PDB file of C-alpha atoms in Angstrom:
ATOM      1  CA  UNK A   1     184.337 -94.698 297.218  1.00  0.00           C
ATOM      2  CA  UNK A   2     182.056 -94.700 300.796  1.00  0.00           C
ATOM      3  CA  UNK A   3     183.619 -97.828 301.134  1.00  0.00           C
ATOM      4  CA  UNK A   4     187.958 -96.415 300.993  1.00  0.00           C
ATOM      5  CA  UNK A   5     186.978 -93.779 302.825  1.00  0.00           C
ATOM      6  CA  UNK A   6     185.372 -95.558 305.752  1.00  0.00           C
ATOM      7  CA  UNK A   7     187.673 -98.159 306.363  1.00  0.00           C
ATOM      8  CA  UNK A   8     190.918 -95.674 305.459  1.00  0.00           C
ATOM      9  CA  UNK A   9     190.055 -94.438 309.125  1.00  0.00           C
ATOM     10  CA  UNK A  10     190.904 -97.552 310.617  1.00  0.00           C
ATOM     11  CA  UNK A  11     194.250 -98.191 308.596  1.00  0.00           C
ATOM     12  CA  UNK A  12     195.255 -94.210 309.382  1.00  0.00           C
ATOM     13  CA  UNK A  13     194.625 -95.120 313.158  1.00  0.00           C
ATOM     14  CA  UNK A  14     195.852 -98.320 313.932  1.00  0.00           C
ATOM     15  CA  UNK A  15     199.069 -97.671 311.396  1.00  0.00           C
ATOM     16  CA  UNK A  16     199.442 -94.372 313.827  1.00  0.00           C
ATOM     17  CA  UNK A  17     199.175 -96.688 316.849  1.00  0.00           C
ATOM     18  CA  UNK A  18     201.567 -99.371 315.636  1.00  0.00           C
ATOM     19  CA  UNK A  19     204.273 -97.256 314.570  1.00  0.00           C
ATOM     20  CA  UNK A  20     204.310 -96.308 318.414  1.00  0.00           C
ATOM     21  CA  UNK A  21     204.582 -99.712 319.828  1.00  0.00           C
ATOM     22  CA  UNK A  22     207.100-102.518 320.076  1.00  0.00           C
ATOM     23  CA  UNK A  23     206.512-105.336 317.210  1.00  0.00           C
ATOM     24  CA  UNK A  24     205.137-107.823 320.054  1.00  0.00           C
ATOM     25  CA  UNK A  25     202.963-105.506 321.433  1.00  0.00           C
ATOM     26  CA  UNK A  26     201.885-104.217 317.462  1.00  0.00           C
ATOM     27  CA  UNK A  27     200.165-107.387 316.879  1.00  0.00           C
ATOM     28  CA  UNK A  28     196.629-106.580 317.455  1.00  0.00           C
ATOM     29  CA  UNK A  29     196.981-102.877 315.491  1.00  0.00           C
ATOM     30  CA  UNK A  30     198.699-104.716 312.739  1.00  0.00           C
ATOM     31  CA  UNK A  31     196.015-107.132 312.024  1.00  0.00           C
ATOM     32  CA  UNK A  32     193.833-104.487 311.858  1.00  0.00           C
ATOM     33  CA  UNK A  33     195.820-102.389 309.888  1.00  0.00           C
ATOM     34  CA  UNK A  34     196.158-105.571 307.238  1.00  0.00           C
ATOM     35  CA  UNK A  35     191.997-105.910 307.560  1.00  0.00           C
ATOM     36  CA  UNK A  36     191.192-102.263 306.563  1.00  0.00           C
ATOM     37  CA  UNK A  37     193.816-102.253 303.881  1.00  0.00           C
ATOM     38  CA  UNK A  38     191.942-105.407 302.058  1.00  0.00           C
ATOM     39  CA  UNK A  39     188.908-103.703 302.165  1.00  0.00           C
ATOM     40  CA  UNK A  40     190.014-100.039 301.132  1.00  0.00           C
ATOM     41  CA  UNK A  41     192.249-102.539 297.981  1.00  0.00           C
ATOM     42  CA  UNK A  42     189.057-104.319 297.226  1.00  0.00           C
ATOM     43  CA  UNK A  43     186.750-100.935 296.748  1.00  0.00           C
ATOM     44  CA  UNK A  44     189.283 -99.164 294.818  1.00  0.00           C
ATOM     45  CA  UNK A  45     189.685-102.116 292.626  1.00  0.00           C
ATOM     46  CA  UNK A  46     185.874-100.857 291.374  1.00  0.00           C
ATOM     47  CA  UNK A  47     187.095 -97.938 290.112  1.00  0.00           C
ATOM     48  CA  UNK A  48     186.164 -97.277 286.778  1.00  0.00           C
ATOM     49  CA  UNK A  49     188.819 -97.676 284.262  1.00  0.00           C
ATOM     50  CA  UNK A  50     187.741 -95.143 281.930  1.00  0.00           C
ATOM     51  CA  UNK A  51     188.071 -91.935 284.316  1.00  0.00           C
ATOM     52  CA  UNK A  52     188.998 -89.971 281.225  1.00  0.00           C
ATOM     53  CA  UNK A  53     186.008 -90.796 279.402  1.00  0.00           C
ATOM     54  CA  UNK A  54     183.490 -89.437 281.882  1.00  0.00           C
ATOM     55  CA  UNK A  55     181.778 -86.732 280.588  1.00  0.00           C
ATOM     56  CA  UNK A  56     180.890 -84.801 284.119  1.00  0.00           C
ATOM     57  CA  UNK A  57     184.411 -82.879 284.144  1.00  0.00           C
ATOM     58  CA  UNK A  58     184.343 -82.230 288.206  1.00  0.00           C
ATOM     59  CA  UNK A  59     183.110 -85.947 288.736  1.00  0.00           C
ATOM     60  CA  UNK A  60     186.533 -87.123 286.608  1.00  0.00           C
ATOM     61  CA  UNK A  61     188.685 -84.550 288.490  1.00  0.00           C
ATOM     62  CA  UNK A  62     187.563 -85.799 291.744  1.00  0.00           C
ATOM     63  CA  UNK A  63     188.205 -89.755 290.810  1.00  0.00           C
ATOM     64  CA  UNK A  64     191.476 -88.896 289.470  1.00  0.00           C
ATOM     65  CA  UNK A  65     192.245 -87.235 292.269  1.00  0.00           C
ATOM     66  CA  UNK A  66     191.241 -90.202 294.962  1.00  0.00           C
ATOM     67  CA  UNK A  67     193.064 -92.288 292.955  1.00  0.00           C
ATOM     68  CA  UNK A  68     196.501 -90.067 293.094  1.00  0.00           C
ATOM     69  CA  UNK A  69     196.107 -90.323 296.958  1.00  0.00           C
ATOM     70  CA  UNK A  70     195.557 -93.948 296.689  1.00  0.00           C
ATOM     71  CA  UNK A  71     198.546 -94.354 294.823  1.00  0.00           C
ATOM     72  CA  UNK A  72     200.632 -92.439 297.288  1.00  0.00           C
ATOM     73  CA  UNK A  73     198.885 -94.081 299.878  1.00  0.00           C
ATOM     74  CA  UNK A  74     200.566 -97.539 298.537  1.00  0.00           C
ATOM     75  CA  UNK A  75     203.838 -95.952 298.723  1.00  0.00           C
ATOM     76  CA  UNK A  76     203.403 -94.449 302.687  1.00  0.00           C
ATOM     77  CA  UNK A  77     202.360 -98.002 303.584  1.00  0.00           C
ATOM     78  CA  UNK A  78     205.882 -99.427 302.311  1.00  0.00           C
ATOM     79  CA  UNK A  79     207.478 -96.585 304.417  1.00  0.00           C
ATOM     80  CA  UNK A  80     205.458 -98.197 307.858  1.00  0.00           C
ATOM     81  CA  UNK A  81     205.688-101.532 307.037  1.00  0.00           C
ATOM     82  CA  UNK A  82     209.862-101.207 306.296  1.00  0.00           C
ATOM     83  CA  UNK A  83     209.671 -99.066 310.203  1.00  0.00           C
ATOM     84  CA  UNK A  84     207.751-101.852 311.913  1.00  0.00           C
ATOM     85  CA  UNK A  85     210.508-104.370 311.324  1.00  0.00           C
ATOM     86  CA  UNK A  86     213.052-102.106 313.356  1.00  0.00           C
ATOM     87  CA  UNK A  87     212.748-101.561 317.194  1.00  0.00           C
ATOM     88  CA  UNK A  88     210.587 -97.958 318.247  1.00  0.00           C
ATOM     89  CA  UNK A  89     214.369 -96.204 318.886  1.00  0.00           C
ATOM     90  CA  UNK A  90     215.357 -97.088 315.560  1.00  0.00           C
ATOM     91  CA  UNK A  91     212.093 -95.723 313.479  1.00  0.00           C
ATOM     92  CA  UNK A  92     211.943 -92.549 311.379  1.00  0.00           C
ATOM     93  CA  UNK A  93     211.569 -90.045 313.850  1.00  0.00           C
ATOM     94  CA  UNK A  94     207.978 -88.316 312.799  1.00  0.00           C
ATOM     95  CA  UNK A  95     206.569 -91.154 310.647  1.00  0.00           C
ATOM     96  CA  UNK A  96     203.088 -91.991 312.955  1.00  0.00           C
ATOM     97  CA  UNK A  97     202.957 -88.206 312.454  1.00  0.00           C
ATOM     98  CA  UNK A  98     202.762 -87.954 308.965  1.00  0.00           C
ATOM     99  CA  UNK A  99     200.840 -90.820 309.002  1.00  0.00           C
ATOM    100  CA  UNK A 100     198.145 -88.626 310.741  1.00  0.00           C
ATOM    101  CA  UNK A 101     198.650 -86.097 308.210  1.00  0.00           C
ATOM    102  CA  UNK A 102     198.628 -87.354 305.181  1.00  0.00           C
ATOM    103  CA  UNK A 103     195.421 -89.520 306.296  1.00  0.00           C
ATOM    104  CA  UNK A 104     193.559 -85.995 307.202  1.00  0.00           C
ATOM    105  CA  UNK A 105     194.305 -85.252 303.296  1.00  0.00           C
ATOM    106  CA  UNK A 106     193.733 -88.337 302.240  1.00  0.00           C
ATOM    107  CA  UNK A 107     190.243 -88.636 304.176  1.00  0.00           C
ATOM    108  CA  UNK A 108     189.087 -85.309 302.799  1.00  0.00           C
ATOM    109  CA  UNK A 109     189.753 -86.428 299.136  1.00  0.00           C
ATOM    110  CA  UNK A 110     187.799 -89.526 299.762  1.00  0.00           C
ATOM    111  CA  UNK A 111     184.756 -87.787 301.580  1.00  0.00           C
ATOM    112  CA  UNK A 112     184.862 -84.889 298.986  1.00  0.00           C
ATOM    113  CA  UNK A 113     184.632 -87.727 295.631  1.00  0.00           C
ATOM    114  CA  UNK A 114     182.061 -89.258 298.008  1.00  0.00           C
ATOM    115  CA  UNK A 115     180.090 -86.266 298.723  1.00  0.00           C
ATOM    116  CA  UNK A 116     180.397 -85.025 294.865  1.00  0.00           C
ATOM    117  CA  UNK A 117     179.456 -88.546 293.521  1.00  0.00           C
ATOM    118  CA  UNK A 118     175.927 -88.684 296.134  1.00  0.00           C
ATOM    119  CA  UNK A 119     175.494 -85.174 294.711  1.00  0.00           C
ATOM    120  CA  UNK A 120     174.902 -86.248 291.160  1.00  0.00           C
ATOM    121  CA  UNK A 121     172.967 -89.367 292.744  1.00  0.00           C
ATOM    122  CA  UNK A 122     170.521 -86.851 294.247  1.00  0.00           C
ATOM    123  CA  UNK A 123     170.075 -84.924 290.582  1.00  0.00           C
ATOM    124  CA  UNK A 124     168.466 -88.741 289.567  1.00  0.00           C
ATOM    125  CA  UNK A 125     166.170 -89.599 292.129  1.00  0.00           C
ATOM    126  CA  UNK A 126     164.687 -87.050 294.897  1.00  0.00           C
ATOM    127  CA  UNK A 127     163.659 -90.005 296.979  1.00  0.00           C
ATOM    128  CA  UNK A 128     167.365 -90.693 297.898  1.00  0.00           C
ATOM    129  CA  UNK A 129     167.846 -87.449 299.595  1.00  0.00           C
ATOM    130  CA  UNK A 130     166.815 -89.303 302.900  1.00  0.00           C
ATOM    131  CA  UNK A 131     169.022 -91.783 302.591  1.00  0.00           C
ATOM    132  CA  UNK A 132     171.965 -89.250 301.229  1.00  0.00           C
ATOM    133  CA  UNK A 133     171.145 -87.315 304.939  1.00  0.00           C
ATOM    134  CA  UNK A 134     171.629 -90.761 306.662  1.00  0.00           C
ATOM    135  CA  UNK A 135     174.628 -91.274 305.590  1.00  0.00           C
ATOM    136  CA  UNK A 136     176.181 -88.556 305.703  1.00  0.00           C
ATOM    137  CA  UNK A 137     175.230 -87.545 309.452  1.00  0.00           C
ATOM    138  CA  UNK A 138     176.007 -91.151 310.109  1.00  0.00           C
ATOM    139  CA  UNK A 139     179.405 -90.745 308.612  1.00  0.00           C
ATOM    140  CA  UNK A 140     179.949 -87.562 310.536  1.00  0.00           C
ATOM    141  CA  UNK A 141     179.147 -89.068 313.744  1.00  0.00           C
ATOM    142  CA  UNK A 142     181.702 -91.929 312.839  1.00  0.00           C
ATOM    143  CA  UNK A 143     184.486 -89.294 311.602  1.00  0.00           C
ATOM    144  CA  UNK A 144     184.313 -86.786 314.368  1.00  0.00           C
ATOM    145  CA  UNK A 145     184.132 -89.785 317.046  1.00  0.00           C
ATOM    146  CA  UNK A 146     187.649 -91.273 315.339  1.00  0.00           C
ATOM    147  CA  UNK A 147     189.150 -87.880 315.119  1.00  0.00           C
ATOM    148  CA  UNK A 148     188.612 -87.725 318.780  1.00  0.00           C
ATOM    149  CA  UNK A 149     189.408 -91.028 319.864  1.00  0.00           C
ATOM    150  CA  UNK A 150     192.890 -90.166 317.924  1.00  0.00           C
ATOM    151  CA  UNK A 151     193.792 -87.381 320.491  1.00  0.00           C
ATOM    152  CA  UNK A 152     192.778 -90.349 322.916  1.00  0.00           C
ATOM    153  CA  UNK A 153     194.910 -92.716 321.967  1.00  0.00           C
ATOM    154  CA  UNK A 154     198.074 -89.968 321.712  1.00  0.00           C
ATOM    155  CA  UNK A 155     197.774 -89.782 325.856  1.00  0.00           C
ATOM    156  CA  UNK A 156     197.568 -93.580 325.972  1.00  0.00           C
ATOM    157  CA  UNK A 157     200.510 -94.499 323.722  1.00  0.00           C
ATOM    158  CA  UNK A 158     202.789 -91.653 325.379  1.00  0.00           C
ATOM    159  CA  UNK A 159     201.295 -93.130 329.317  1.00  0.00           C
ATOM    160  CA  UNK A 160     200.404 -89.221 329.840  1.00  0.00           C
ATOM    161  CA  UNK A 161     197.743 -87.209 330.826  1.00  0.00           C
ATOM    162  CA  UNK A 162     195.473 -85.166 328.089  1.00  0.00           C
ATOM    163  CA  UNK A 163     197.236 -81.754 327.780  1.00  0.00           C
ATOM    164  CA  UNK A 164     194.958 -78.826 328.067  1.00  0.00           C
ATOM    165  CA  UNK A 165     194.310 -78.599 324.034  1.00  0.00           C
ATOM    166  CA  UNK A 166     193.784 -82.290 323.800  1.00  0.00           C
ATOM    167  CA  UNK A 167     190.915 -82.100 326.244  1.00  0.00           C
ATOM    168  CA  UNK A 168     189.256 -78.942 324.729  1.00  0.00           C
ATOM    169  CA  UNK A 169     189.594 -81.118 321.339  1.00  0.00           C
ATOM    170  CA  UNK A 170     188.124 -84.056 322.721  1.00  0.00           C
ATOM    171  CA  UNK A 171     185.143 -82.217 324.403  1.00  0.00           C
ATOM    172  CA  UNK A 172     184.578 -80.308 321.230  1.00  0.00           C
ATOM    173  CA  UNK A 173     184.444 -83.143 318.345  1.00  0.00           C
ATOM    174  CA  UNK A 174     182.490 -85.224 320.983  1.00  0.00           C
ATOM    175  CA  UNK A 175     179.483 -82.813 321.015  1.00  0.00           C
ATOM    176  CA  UNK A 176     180.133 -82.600 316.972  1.00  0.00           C
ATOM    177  CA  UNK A 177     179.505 -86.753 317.324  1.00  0.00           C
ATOM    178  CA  UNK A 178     177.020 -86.174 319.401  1.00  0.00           C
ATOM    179  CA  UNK A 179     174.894 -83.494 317.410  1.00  0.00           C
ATOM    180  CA  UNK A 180     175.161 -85.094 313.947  1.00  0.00           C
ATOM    181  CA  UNK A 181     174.413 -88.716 315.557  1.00  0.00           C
ATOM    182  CA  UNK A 182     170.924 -86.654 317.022  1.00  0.00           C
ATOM    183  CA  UNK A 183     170.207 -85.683 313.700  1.00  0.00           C
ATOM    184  CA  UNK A 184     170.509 -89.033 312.457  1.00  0.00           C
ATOM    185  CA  UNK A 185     168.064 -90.211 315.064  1.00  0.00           C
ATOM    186  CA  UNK A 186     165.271 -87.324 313.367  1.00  0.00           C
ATOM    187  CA  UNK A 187     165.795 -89.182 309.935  1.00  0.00           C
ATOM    188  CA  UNK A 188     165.282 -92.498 311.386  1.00  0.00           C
ATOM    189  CA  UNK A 189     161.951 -91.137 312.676  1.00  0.00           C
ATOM    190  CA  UNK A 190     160.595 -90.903 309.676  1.00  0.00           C
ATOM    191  CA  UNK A 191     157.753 -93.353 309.141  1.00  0.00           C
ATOM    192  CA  UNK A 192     159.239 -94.900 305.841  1.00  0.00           C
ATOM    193  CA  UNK A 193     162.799 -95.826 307.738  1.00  0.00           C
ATOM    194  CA  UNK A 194     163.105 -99.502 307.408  1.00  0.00           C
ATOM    195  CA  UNK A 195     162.736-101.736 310.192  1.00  0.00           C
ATOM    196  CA  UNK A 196     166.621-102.828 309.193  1.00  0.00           C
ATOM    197  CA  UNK A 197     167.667 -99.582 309.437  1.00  0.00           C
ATOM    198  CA  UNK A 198     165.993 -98.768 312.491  1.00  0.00           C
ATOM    199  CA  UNK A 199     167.811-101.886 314.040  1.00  0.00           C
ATOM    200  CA  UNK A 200     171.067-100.520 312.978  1.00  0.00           C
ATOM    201  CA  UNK A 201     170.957 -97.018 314.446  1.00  0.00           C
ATOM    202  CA  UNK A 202     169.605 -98.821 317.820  1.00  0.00           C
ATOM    203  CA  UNK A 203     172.851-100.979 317.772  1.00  0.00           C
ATOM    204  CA  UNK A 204     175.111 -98.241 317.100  1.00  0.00           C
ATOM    205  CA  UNK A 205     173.436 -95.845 319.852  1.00  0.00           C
ATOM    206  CA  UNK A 206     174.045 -98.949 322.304  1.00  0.00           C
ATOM    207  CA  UNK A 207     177.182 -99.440 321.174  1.00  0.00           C
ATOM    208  CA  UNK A 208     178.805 -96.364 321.498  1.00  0.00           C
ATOM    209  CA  UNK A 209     176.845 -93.942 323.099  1.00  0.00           C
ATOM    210  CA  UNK A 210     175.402 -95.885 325.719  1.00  0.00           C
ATOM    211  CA  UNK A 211     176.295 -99.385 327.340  1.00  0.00           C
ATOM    212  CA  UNK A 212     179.620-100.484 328.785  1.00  0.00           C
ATOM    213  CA  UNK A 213     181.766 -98.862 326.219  1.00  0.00           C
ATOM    214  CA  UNK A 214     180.359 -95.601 326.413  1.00  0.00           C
ATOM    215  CA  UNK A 215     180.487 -95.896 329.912  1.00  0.00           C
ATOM    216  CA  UNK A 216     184.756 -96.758 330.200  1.00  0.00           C
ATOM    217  CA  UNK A 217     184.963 -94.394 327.705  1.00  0.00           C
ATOM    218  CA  UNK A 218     183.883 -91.625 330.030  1.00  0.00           C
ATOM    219  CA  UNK A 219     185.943 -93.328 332.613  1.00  0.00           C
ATOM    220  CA  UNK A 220     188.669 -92.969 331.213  1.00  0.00           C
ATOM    221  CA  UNK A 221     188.632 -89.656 329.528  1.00  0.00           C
ATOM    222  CA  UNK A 222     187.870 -88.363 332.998  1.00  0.00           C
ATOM    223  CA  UNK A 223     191.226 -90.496 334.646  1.00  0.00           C
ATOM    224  CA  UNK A 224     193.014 -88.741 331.629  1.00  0.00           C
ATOM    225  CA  UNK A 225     192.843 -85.183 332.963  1.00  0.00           C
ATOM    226  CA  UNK A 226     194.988 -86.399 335.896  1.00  0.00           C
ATOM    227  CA  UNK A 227     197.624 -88.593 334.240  1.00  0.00           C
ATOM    228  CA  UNK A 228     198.015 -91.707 333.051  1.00  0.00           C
ATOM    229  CA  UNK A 229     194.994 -94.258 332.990  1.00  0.00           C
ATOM    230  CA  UNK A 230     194.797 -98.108 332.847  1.00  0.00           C
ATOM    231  CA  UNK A 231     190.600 -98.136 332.318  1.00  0.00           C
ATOM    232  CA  UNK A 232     192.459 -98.910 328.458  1.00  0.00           C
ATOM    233  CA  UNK A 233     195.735 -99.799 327.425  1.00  0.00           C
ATOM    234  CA  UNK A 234     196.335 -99.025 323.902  1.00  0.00           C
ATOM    235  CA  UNK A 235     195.950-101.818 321.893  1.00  0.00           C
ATOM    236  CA  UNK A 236     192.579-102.195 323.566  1.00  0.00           C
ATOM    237  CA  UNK A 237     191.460 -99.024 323.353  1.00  0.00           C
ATOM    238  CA  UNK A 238     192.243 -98.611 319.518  1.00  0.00           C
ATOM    239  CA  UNK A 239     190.543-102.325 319.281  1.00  0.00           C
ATOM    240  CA  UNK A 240     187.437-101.881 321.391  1.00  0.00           C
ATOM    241  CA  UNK A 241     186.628 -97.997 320.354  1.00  0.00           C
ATOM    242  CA  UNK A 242     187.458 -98.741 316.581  1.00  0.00           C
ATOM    243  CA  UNK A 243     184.726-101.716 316.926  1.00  0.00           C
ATOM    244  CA  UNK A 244     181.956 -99.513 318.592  1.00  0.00           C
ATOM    245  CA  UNK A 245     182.605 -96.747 316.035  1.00  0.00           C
ATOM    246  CA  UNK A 246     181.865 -99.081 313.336  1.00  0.00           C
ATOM    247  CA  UNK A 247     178.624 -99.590 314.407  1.00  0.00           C
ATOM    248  CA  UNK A 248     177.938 -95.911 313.879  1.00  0.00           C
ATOM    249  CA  UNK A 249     179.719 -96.323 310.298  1.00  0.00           C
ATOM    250  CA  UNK A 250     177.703 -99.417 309.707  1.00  0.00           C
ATOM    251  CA  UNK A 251     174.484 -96.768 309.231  1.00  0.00           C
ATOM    252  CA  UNK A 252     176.395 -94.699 306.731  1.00  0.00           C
ATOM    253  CA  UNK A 253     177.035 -98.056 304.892  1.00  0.00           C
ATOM    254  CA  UNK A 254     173.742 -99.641 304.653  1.00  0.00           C
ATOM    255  CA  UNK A 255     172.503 -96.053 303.602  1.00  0.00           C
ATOM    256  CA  UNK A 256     175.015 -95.455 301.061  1.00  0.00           C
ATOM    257  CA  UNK A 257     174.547 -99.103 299.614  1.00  0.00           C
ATOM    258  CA  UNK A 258     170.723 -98.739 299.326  1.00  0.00           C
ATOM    259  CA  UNK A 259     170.954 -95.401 297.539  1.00  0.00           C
ATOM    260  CA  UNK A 260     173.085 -96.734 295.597  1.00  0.00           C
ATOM    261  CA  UNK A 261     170.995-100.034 294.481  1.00  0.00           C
ATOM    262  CA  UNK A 262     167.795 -97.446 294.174  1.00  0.00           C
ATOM    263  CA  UNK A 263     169.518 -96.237 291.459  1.00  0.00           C
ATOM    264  CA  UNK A 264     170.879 -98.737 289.868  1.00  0.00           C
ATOM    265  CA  UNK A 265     167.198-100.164 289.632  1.00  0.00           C
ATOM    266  CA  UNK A 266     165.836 -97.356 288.888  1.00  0.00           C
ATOM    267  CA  UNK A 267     164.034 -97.237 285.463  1.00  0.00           C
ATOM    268  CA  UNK A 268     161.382 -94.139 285.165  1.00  0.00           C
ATOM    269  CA  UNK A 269     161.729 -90.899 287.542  1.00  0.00           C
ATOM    270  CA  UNK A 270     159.368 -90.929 290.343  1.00  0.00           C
ATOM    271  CA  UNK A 271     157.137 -88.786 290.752  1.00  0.00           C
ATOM    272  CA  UNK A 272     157.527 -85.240 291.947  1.00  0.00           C
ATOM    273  CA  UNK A 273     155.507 -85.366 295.428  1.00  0.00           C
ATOM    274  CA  UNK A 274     156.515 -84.577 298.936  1.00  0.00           C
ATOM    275  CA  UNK A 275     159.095 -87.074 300.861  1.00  0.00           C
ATOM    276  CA  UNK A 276     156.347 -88.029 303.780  1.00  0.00           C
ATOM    277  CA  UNK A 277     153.623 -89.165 300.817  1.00  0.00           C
ATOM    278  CA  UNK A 278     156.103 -91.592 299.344  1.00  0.00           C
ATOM    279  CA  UNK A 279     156.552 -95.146 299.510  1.00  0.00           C
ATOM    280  CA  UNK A 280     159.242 -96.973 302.285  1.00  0.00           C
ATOM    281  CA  UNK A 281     162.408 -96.486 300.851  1.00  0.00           C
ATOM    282  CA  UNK A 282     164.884 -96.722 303.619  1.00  0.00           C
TER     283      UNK A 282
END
């Protein structure tokens, strides 16, 4: 489910971009569109096919549910992919909106099955709390970063400046990024964070927070309060910020996944003792 609703993010972006853009300058948001929507296919395929047989009523509820919004998902993506063949004047007028939309319900489906599901996870084994925190302050930072960087790339596909509410949206879900990526740095702290997983959130604060991105980033937000910028075109921008916001994603993932192999090799309860006497488990 982590899995959907990560990469959805990318496929509700670049589809957003695309649906902007000529077919010859599309190429680059395409592909990525087609890469996210193999992976989102390939972790919904893992469903499990007996939904109606799960006794936890608000766990079967919420799985039905992401799977209704994956099914109309399938049906939205004929809709873009019949508008990319025609030339921008020719497109339903609206579409890369509702694109937007629908992926802000779609997204809070998936992170709400997610959220539920590492709920009940938690109820098995205290230990994965940790882990649980991780990823979802990870997965925060990673959310509130793309919602931002979608308010970006609105000025850059349109060759505009930010208007006023843009800007105060941007500033705001950029100290949201900020905050929960700070709180992910307190977890990593903790003296039984793996070494892997120590190596991870160092990549991802280099990547996006620091470094050359972070750095053109702030370049060109700034250029965008005047007008038009060329620090990023669009198809680079939605490239090169989608990459470094993986690397904040990539924590939630590697989280997610070892909470999720803790309990699937679980076999006795562990014992009921404070988190900083246990043994590594990050």
């Amino acid at each position: 489910m982590f899995e959907a609703l990560s990469k959805f993010r990318g496929e509700r972006g670049f589809s957003g971009a695309a649906l902007k853009l000529a077919a010859q300058a599309a190429t680059s948001a395409v592909g990525n569109v087609t890469s996210a929507r193999a992976a989102i296919d390939a972790a919904m395929a893992t469903f499990p096919a007996g939904i109606p047989d799960i006794d936890n009523a608000d766990i079967r509820y919420a799985l039905a549910e992401a799977q209704n919004v994956y099914q109309d998902l399938k049906v939205l993506r004929g809709r873009v992919d019949a508008s990319l063949t025609m030339a921008v004047s020719d497109r339903p007028a609206g579409l890369d909106q509702e694109v937007l939309s629908f992926g802000s319900k779609a997204l809070k489906t998936f992170d709400d099955t997610s959220v539920l599901l590492e709920s009940r996870i938690r109820t098995l084994d205290q230990v994965l709390s940790g882990l649980i925190q991780v990823r979802t302050y990870a997965w925060n930072s990673r959310n509130n970063g793309g919602t931002a960087s979608v308010s970006i790339s609105g000025a850059l596909s349109e060759k505009r400046a930010l208007t006023d509410e843009e800007r105060s949206f941007v500033n705001s879900y950029d100290a949201v990024t900020k905050s929960s990526w700070a709180a992910v740095g307190g977890l990593i702290k903790h003296e039984s964070t793996s070494p892997s997983l120590k190596a991870m959130y160092a990549q991802g604060q280099s990547a996006y927070f620091k470094g050359s991105f972070a750095a053109r980033r702030e370049k060109l937000v700034k250029g965008l309060l005047a007008g038009p910028s060329t620090v990023f075109d669009i198809d680079d921008w939605q490239t090169t910020s989608n990459n470094a916001l993986g690397n904040l994603a990539a924590v939630a993932t590697y989280a997610m996944m070892n909470s999720t192999l803790r309990r699937r090799t679980l076999r006795t309860p562990p014992p009921s003792r404070p988190l900083q006497c246990q043994a590594s488990f990050w």
